Amino acid sequence: STRVGSGGFGEHTGGNGLRRVLEFLTPITVSVLSERRVFAPRGLAGGGDGARGENFLFRKDARGSDRDDGDRGGRKINMGGKNSVSVFAGDVLTILTPGGGGYGATREGIE
């Protein structure tokens, strides 16, 4: 889905980022390699910065399972921009891509 409002403000608003949600059905190793998680996409000529991207892993609550990895689940983990992690059935990875920076000062800002 679209991250409405993630583009920077400006005479020409930056493009919106996306929200991607992946639920894992079997145990697997997943790797994420992404950018603009620390520094926001810059606006130009008076335009505002776009929203930074984010990557989150939501661990399924492990109570009642035979998992014995020390992680009792049911929590949100910030994965940062570059990471590899073992996931289990029911875990969910949410990737929020960054919005684009805006261009130009808004007309309200000029007047």
mmCIF file with all atom_site columns, C-alpha atoms in Angstrom:
data_model
loop_
_atom_site.group_PDB
_atom_site.id
_atom_site.type_symbol
_atom_site.label_atom_id
_atom_site.label_alt_id
_atom_site.label_comp_id
_atom_site.label_asym_id
_atom_site.label_entity_id
_atom_site.label_seq_id
_atom_site.pdbx_PDB_ins_code
_atom_site.Cartn_x
_atom_site.Cartn_y
_atom_site.Cartn_z
_atom_site.occupancy
_atom_site.B_iso_or_equiv
_atom_site.pdbx_formal_charge
_atom_site.auth_seq_id
_atom_site.auth_comp_id
_atom_site.auth_asym_id
_atom_site.auth_atom_id
_atom_site.pdbx_PDB_model_num
ATOM 1   C CA . SER A 1 1   ? 0.000  0.000   0.000  1.00 0.00 ? 1   SER A CA 1
ATOM 2   C CA . THR A 1 2   ? 1.017  3.636   -0.336 1.00 0.00 ? 2   THR A CA 1
ATOM 3   C CA . ARG A 1 3   ? 2.545  5.541   2.602  1.00 0.00 ? 3   ARG A CA 1
ATOM 4   C CA . VAL A 1 4   ? 0.291  8.570   2.213  1.00 0.00 ? 4   VAL A CA 1
ATOM 5   C CA . GLY A 1 5   ? 2.049  11.752  3.329  1.00 0.00 ? 5   GLY A CA 1
ATOM 6   C CA . SER A 1 6   ? 5.569  10.299  3.217  1.00 0.00 ? 6   SER A CA 1
ATOM 7   C CA . GLY A 1 7   ? 6.666  12.593  0.363  1.00 0.00 ? 7   GLY A CA 1
ATOM 8   C CA . GLY A 1 8   ? 8.285  15.900  1.323  1.00 0.00 ? 8   GLY A CA 1
ATOM 9   C CA . PHE A 1 9   ? 6.271  19.120  1.046  1.00 0.00 ? 9   PHE A CA 1
ATOM 10  C CA . GLY A 1 10  ? 6.974  21.681  -1.639 1.00 0.00 ? 10  GLY A CA 1
ATOM 11  C CA . GLU A 1 11  ? 5.639  23.300  -4.768 1.00 0.00 ? 11  GLU A CA 1
ATOM 12  C CA . HIS A 1 12  ? 6.145  19.817  -6.202 1.00 0.00 ? 12  HIS A CA 1
ATOM 13  C CA . THR A 1 13  ? 5.465  17.292  -3.457 1.00 0.00 ? 13  THR A CA 1
ATOM 14  C CA . GLY A 1 14  ? 7.819  14.330  -3.231 1.00 0.00 ? 14  GLY A CA 1
ATOM 15  C CA . GLY A 1 15  ? 6.463  10.912  -4.184 1.00 0.00 ? 15  GLY A CA 1
ATOM 16  C CA . ASN A 1 16  ? 4.998  8.656   -1.512 1.00 0.00 ? 16  ASN A CA 1
ATOM 17  C CA . GLY A 1 17  ? 6.803  5.547   -0.336 1.00 0.00 ? 17  GLY A CA 1
ATOM 18  C CA . LEU A 1 18  ? 5.258  2.085   -0.084 1.00 0.00 ? 18  LEU A CA 1
ATOM 19  C CA . ARG A 1 19  ? 4.344  -0.295  2.729  1.00 0.00 ? 19  ARG A CA 1
ATOM 20  C CA . ARG A 1 20  ? 5.179  -3.939  2.043  1.00 0.00 ? 20  ARG A CA 1
ATOM 21  C CA . VAL A 1 21  ? 4.142  -6.682  4.465  1.00 0.00 ? 21  VAL A CA 1
ATOM 22  C CA . LEU A 1 22  ? 5.548  -10.216 4.202  1.00 0.00 ? 22  LEU A CA 1
ATOM 23  C CA . GLU A 1 23  ? 4.314  -13.042 6.439  1.00 0.00 ? 23  GLU A CA 1
ATOM 24  C CA . PHE A 1 24  ? 6.566  -16.090 6.513  1.00 0.00 ? 24  PHE A CA 1
ATOM 25  C CA . LEU A 1 25  ? 4.954  -19.508 6.285  1.00 0.00 ? 25  LEU A CA 1
ATOM 26  C CA . THR A 1 26  ? 8.070  -21.574 7.004  1.00 0.00 ? 26  THR A CA 1
ATOM 27  C CA . PRO A 1 27  ? 11.390 -20.970 8.776  1.00 0.00 ? 27  PRO A CA 1
ATOM 28  C CA . ILE A 1 28  ? 13.862 -19.200 6.495  1.00 0.00 ? 28  ILE A CA 1
ATOM 29  C CA . THR A 1 29  ? 16.730 -16.715 6.547  1.00 0.00 ? 29  THR A CA 1
ATOM 30  C CA . VAL A 1 30  ? 15.725 -13.312 5.195  1.00 0.00 ? 30  VAL A CA 1
ATOM 31  C CA . SER A 1 31  ? 18.070 -10.487 4.230  1.00 0.00 ? 31  SER A CA 1
ATOM 32  C CA . VAL A 1 32  ? 17.195 -6.810  3.822  1.00 0.00 ? 32  VAL A CA 1
ATOM 33  C CA . LEU A 1 33  ? 19.433 -4.397  1.932  1.00 0.00 ? 33  LEU A CA 1
ATOM 34  C CA . SER A 1 34  ? 17.929 -0.908  1.824  1.00 0.00 ? 34  SER A CA 1
ATOM 35  C CA . GLU A 1 35  ? 18.831 2.771   1.958  1.00 0.00 ? 35  GLU A CA 1
ATOM 36  C CA . ARG A 1 36  ? 17.506 6.016   3.493  1.00 0.00 ? 36  ARG A CA 1
ATOM 37  C CA . ARG A 1 37  ? 16.806 4.481   6.901  1.00 0.00 ? 37  ARG A CA 1
ATOM 38  C CA . VAL A 1 38  ? 19.037 6.934   8.801  1.00 0.00 ? 38  VAL A CA 1
ATOM 39  C CA . PHE A 1 39  ? 19.097 10.043  6.590  1.00 0.00 ? 39  PHE A CA 1
ATOM 40  C CA . ALA A 1 40  ? 15.856 11.229  4.995  1.00 0.00 ? 40  ALA A CA 1
ATOM 41  C CA . PRO A 1 41  ? 15.681 11.891  1.243  1.00 0.00 ? 41  PRO A CA 1
ATOM 42  C CA . ARG A 1 42  ? 16.468 15.590  0.955  1.00 0.00 ? 42  ARG A CA 1
ATOM 43  C CA . GLY A 1 43  ? 14.133 18.172  -0.491 1.00 0.00 ? 43  GLY A CA 1
ATOM 44  C CA . LEU A 1 44  ? 15.561 20.681  -2.957 1.00 0.00 ? 44  LEU A CA 1
ATOM 45  C CA . ALA A 1 45  ? 15.111 24.422  -3.553 1.00 0.00 ? 45  ALA A CA 1
ATOM 46  C CA . GLY A 1 46  ? 13.128 24.909  -0.346 1.00 0.00 ? 46  GLY A CA 1
ATOM 47  C CA . GLY A 1 47  ? 11.207 21.613  -0.505 1.00 0.00 ? 47  GLY A CA 1
ATOM 48  C CA . GLY A 1 48  ? 10.869 19.415  2.564  1.00 0.00 ? 48  GLY A CA 1
ATOM 49  C CA . ASP A 1 49  ? 12.593 16.116  3.234  1.00 0.00 ? 49  ASP A CA 1
ATOM 50  C CA . GLY A 1 50  ? 10.740 12.889  2.506  1.00 0.00 ? 50  GLY A CA 1
ATOM 51  C CA . ALA A 1 51  ? 10.031 10.382  5.292  1.00 0.00 ? 51  ALA A CA 1
ATOM 52  C CA . ARG A 1 52  ? 12.802 7.936   6.171  1.00 0.00 ? 52  ARG A CA 1
ATOM 53  C CA . GLY A 1 53  ? 12.241 4.266   5.423  1.00 0.00 ? 53  GLY A CA 1
ATOM 54  C CA . GLU A 1 54  ? 11.913 1.637   8.151  1.00 0.00 ? 54  GLU A CA 1
ATOM 55  C CA . ASN A 1 55  ? 12.192 -2.154  8.345  1.00 0.00 ? 55  ASN A CA 1
ATOM 56  C CA . PHE A 1 56  ? 10.475 -4.018  11.185 1.00 0.00 ? 56  PHE A CA 1
ATOM 57  C CA . LEU A 1 57  ? 10.238 -7.683  12.068 1.00 0.00 ? 57  LEU A CA 1
ATOM 58  C CA . PHE A 1 58  ? 7.236  -8.653  14.159 1.00 0.00 ? 58  PHE A CA 1
ATOM 59  C CA . ARG A 1 59  ? 7.944  -11.881 16.005 1.00 0.00 ? 59  ARG A CA 1
ATOM 60  C CA . LYS A 1 60  ? 4.945  -14.124 16.453 1.00 0.00 ? 60  LYS A CA 1
ATOM 61  C CA . ASP A 1 61  ? 4.241  -14.888 20.099 1.00 0.00 ? 61  ASP A CA 1
ATOM 62  C CA . ALA A 1 62  ? 6.127  -18.124 20.736 1.00 0.00 ? 62  ALA A CA 1
ATOM 63  C CA . ARG A 1 63  ? 4.175  -19.247 23.804 1.00 0.00 ? 63  ARG A CA 1
ATOM 64  C CA . GLY A 1 64  ? 2.905  -22.756 23.386 1.00 0.00 ? 64  GLY A CA 1
ATOM 65  C CA . SER A 1 65  ? 5.342  -23.560 20.588 1.00 0.00 ? 65  SER A CA 1
ATOM 66  C CA . ASP A 1 66  ? 8.275  -25.941 20.630 1.00 0.00 ? 66  ASP A CA 1
ATOM 67  C CA . ARG A 1 67  ? 10.665 -23.140 19.655 1.00 0.00 ? 67  ARG A CA 1
ATOM 68  C CA . ASP A 1 68  ? 13.621 -22.910 21.982 1.00 0.00 ? 68  ASP A CA 1
ATOM 69  C CA . ASP A 1 69  ? 15.709 -20.096 20.559 1.00 0.00 ? 69  ASP A CA 1
ATOM 70  C CA . GLY A 1 70  ? 15.608 -17.850 23.631 1.00 0.00 ? 70  GLY A CA 1
ATOM 71  C CA . ASP A 1 71  ? 13.266 -15.374 21.929 1.00 0.00 ? 71  ASP A CA 1
ATOM 72  C CA . ARG A 1 72  ? 9.792  -15.486 23.424 1.00 0.00 ? 72  ARG A CA 1
ATOM 73  C CA . GLY A 1 73  ? 8.309  -13.451 20.624 1.00 0.00 ? 73  GLY A CA 1
ATOM 74  C CA . GLY A 1 74  ? 5.364  -11.150 20.411 1.00 0.00 ? 74  GLY A CA 1
ATOM 75  C CA . ARG A 1 75  ? 7.593  -8.128  19.841 1.00 0.00 ? 75  ARG A CA 1
ATOM 76  C CA . LYS A 1 76  ? 8.601  -5.577  17.219 1.00 0.00 ? 76  LYS A CA 1
ATOM 77  C CA . ILE A 1 77  ? 12.265 -5.522  16.159 1.00 0.00 ? 77  ILE A CA 1
ATOM 78  C CA . ASN A 1 78  ? 13.809 -2.642  14.190 1.00 0.00 ? 78  ASN A CA 1
ATOM 79  C CA . MET A 1 79  ? 15.999 -4.331  11.573 1.00 0.00 ? 79  MET A CA 1
ATOM 80  C CA . GLY A 1 80  ? 17.804 -1.220  10.360 1.00 0.00 ? 80  GLY A CA 1
ATOM 81  C CA . GLY A 1 81  ? 18.755 -0.819  6.714  1.00 0.00 ? 81  GLY A CA 1
ATOM 82  C CA . LYS A 1 82  ? 20.965 -3.853  6.206  1.00 0.00 ? 82  LYS A CA 1
ATOM 83  C CA . ASN A 1 83  ? 20.461 -7.091  8.091  1.00 0.00 ? 83  ASN A CA 1
ATOM 84  C CA . SER A 1 84  ? 19.974 -10.860 7.854  1.00 0.00 ? 84  SER A CA 1
ATOM 85  C CA . VAL A 1 85  ? 17.867 -12.767 10.344 1.00 0.00 ? 85  VAL A CA 1
ATOM 86  C CA . SER A 1 86  ? 16.305 -16.198 10.790 1.00 0.00 ? 86  SER A CA 1
ATOM 87  C CA . VAL A 1 87  ? 12.522 -16.007 10.815 1.00 0.00 ? 87  VAL A CA 1
ATOM 88  C CA . PHE A 1 88  ? 9.889  -18.542 11.782 1.00 0.00 ? 88  PHE A CA 1
ATOM 89  C CA . ALA A 1 89  ? 6.393  -19.378 10.552 1.00 0.00 ? 89  ALA A CA 1
ATOM 90  C CA . GLY A 1 90  ? 4.068  -16.546 11.516 1.00 0.00 ? 90  GLY A CA 1
ATOM 91  C CA . ASP A 1 91  ? 6.754  -13.862 11.750 1.00 0.00 ? 91  ASP A CA 1
ATOM 92  C CA . VAL A 1 92  ? 5.986  -10.730 9.702  1.00 0.00 ? 92  VAL A CA 1
ATOM 93  C CA . LEU A 1 93  ? 8.436  -8.373  7.998  1.00 0.00 ? 93  LEU A CA 1
ATOM 94  C CA . THR A 1 94  ? 7.163  -4.857  7.283  1.00 0.00 ? 94  THR A CA 1
ATOM 95  C CA . ILE A 1 95  ? 9.181  -2.690  4.899  1.00 0.00 ? 95  ILE A CA 1
ATOM 96  C CA . LEU A 1 96  ? 8.328  1.014   4.727  1.00 0.00 ? 96  LEU A CA 1
ATOM 97  C CA . THR A 1 97  ? 10.106 2.552   1.746  1.00 0.00 ? 97  THR A CA 1
ATOM 98  C CA . PRO A 1 98  ? 11.122 6.218   2.003  1.00 0.00 ? 98  PRO A CA 1
ATOM 99  C CA . GLY A 1 99  ? 9.165  9.064   0.464  1.00 0.00 ? 99  GLY A CA 1
ATOM 100 C CA . GLY A 1 100 ? 10.816 11.368  -2.037 1.00 0.00 ? 100 GLY A CA 1
ATOM 101 C CA . GLY A 1 101 ? 12.019 14.835  -1.151 1.00 0.00 ? 101 GLY A CA 1
ATOM 102 C CA . GLY A 1 102 ? 9.846  17.771  -2.233 1.00 0.00 ? 102 GLY A CA 1
ATOM 103 C CA . TYR A 1 103 ? 10.978 20.450  -4.674 1.00 0.00 ? 103 TYR A CA 1
ATOM 104 C CA . GLY A 1 104 ? 10.503 24.207  -4.369 1.00 0.00 ? 104 GLY A CA 1
ATOM 105 C CA . ALA A 1 105 ? 9.093  26.401  -1.675 1.00 0.00 ? 105 ALA A CA 1
ATOM 106 C CA . THR A 1 106 ? 5.334  26.252  -1.257 1.00 0.00 ? 106 THR A CA 1
ATOM 107 C CA . ARG A 1 107 ? 3.389  29.258  -2.472 1.00 0.00 ? 107 ARG A CA 1
ATOM 108 C CA . GLU A 1 108 ? 2.259  29.928  1.106  1.00 0.00 ? 108 GLU A CA 1
ATOM 109 C CA . GLY A 1 109 ? 5.918  30.104  2.163  1.00 0.00 ? 109 GLY A CA 1
ATOM 110 C CA . ILE A 1 110 ? 6.662  32.746  -0.503 1.00 0.00 ? 110 ILE A CA 1
ATOM 111 C CA . GLU A 1 111 ? 3.842  35.141  0.370  1.00 0.00 ? 111 GLU A CA 1
#
